[in-house]
C-alpha positions as YAML, in Angstrom:
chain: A
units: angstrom
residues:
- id: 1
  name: UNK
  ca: [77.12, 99.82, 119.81]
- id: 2
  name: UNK
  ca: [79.76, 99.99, 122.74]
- id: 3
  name: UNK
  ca: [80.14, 103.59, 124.19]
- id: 4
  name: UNK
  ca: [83.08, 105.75, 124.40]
- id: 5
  name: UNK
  ca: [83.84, 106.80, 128.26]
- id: 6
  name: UNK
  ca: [86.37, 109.50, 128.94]
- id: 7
  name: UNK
  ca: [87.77, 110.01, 132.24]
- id: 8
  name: UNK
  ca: [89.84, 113.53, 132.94]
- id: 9
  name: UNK
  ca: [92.70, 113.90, 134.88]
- id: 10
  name: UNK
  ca: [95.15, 116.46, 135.40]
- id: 11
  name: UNK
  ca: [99.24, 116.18, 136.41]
- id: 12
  name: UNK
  ca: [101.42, 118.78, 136.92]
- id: 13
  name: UNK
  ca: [102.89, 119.67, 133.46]
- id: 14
  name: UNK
  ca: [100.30, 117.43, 131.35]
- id: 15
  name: UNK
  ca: [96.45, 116.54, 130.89]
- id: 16
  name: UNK
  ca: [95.55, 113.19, 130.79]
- id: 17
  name: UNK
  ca: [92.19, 111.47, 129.03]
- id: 18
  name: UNK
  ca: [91.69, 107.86, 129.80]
- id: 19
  name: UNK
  ca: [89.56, 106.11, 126.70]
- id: 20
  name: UNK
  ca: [87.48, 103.31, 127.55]
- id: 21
  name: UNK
  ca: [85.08, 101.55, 124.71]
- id: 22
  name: UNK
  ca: [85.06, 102.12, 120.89]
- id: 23
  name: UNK
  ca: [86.50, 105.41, 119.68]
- id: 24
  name: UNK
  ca: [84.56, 105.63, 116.43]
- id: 25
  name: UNK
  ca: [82.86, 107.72, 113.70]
- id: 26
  name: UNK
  ca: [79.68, 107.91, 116.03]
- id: 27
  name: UNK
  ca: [81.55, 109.19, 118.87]
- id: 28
  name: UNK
  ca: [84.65, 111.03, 118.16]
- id: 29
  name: UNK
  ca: [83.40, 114.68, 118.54]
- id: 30
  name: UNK
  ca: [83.27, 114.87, 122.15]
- id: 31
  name: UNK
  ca: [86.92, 112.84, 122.12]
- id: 32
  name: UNK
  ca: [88.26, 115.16, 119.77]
- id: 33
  name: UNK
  ca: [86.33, 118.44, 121.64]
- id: 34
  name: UNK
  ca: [88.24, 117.70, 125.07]
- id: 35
  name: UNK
  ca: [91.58, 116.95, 123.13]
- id: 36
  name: UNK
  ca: [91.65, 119.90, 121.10]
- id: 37
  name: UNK
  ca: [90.77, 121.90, 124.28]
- id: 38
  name: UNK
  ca: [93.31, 120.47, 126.88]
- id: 39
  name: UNK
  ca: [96.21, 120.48, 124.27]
- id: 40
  name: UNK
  ca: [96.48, 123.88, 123.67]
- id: 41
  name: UNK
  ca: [96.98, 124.67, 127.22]
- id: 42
  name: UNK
  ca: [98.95, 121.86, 128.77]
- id: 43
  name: UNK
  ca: [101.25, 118.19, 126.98]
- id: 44
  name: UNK
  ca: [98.10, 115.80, 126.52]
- id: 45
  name: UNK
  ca: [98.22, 112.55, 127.76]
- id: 46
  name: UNK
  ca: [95.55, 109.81, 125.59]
- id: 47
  name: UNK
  ca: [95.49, 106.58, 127.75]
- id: 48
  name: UNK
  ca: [94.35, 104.15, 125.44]
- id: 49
  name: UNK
  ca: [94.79, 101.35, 127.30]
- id: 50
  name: UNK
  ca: [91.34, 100.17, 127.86]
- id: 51
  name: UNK
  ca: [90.23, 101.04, 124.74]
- id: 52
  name: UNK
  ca: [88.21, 98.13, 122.65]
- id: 53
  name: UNK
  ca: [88.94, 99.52, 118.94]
- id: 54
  name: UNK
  ca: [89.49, 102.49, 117.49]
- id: 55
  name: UNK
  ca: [88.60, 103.70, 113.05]
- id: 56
  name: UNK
  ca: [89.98, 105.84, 111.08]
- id: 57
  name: UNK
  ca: [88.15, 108.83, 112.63]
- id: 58
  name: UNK
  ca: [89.66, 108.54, 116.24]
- id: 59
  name: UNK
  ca: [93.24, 107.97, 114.73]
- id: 60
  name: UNK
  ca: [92.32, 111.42, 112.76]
- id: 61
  name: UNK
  ca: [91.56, 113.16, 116.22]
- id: 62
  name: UNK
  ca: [95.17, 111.65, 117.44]
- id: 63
  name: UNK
  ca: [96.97, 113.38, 114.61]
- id: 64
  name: UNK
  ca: [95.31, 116.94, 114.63]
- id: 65
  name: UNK
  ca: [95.73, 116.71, 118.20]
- id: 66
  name: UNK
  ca: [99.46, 116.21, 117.74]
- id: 67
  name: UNK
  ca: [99.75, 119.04, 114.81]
- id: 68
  name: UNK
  ca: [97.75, 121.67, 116.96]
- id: 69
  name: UNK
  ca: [99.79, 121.00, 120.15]
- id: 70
  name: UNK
  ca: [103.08, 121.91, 118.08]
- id: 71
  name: UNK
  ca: [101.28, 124.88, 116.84]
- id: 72
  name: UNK
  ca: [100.79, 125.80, 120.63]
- id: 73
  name: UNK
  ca: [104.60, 123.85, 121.51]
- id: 74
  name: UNK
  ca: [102.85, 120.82, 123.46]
- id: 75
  name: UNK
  ca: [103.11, 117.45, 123.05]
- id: 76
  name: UNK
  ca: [100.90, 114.35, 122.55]
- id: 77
  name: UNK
  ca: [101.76, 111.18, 124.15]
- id: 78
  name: UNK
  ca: [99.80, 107.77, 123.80]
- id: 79
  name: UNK
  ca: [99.93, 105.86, 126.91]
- id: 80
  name: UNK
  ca: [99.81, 102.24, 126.62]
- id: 81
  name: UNK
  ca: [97.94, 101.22, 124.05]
- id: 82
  name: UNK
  ca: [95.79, 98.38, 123.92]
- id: 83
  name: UNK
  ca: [96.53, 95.13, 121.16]
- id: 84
  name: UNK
  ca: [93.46, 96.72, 119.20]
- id: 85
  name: UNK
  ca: [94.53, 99.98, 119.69]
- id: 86
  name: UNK
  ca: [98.15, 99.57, 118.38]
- id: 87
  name: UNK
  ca: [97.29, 97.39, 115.61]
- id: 88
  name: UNK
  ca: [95.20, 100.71, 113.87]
- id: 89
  name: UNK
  ca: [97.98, 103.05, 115.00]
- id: 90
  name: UNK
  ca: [100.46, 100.98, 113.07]
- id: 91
  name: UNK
  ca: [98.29, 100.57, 110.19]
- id: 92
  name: UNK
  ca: [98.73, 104.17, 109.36]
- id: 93
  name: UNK
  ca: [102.64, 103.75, 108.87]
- id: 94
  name: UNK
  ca: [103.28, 106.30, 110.94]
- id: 95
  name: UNK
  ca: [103.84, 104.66, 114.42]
- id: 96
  name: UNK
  ca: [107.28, 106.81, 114.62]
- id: 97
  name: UNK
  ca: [105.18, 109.86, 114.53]
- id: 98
  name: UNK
  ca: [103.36, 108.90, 117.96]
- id: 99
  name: UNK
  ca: [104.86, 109.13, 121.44]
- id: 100
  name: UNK
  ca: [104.28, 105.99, 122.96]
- id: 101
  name: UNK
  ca: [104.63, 106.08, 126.72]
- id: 102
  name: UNK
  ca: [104.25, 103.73, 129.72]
- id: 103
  name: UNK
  ca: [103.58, 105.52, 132.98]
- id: 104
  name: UNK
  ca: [102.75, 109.56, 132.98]
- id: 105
  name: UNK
  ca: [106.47, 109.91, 134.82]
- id: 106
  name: UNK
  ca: [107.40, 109.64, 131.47]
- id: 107
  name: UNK
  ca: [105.79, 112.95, 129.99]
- id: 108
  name: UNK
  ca: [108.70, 115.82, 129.70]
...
């Protein structure tokens, strides 16, 4: 089983996790502990760029991250996603409800 890594950074009006690995059901909890924490402060930024694959249980951490940052008036952007990492996003039929971003300049 590949590992999750999660690097932390931190720009000037957003937070910004950089995924690395497999974003599964055996590792989401310490994915979805940092998002839920960062977003309620500052926009969250998920690079998921380097990411091998991601299930159904990361791409449930992506959505309650974007429904508790409106609760708190942030936003969640995605940051280039990998091939993998796209292809499950737009499985869900709701790749209009992400923020898909290139570069963190982009983040308003």
């Amino acid at each position: 089983m590949e590992q999750l890594k999660i690097q932390e950074r931190r720009g000037v009006n957003y937070s910004l996790l950089e995924l690395s690995g497999v974003l599964d059901s055996y590792n989401f909890t310490d994915f979805q502990q940092k998002a839920y924490a960062l977003i309620k402060d500052n926009n969250l930024v998920i690079d998921l760029s380097n990411l091998a694959s991601i299930d159904s249980s990361g791409i449930s951490t992506i959505f309650g991250s974007i429904t508790l940052g409106q609760e708190f008036g942030r936003t969640l952007y995605i940051m280039n996603p990998s091939p993998e990492a796209r292809k499950a996003l737009s499985s869900t039929g709701f790749m209009d409800t992400f923020n898909i971003i290139f570069s963190v300049t982009e983040v308003i």
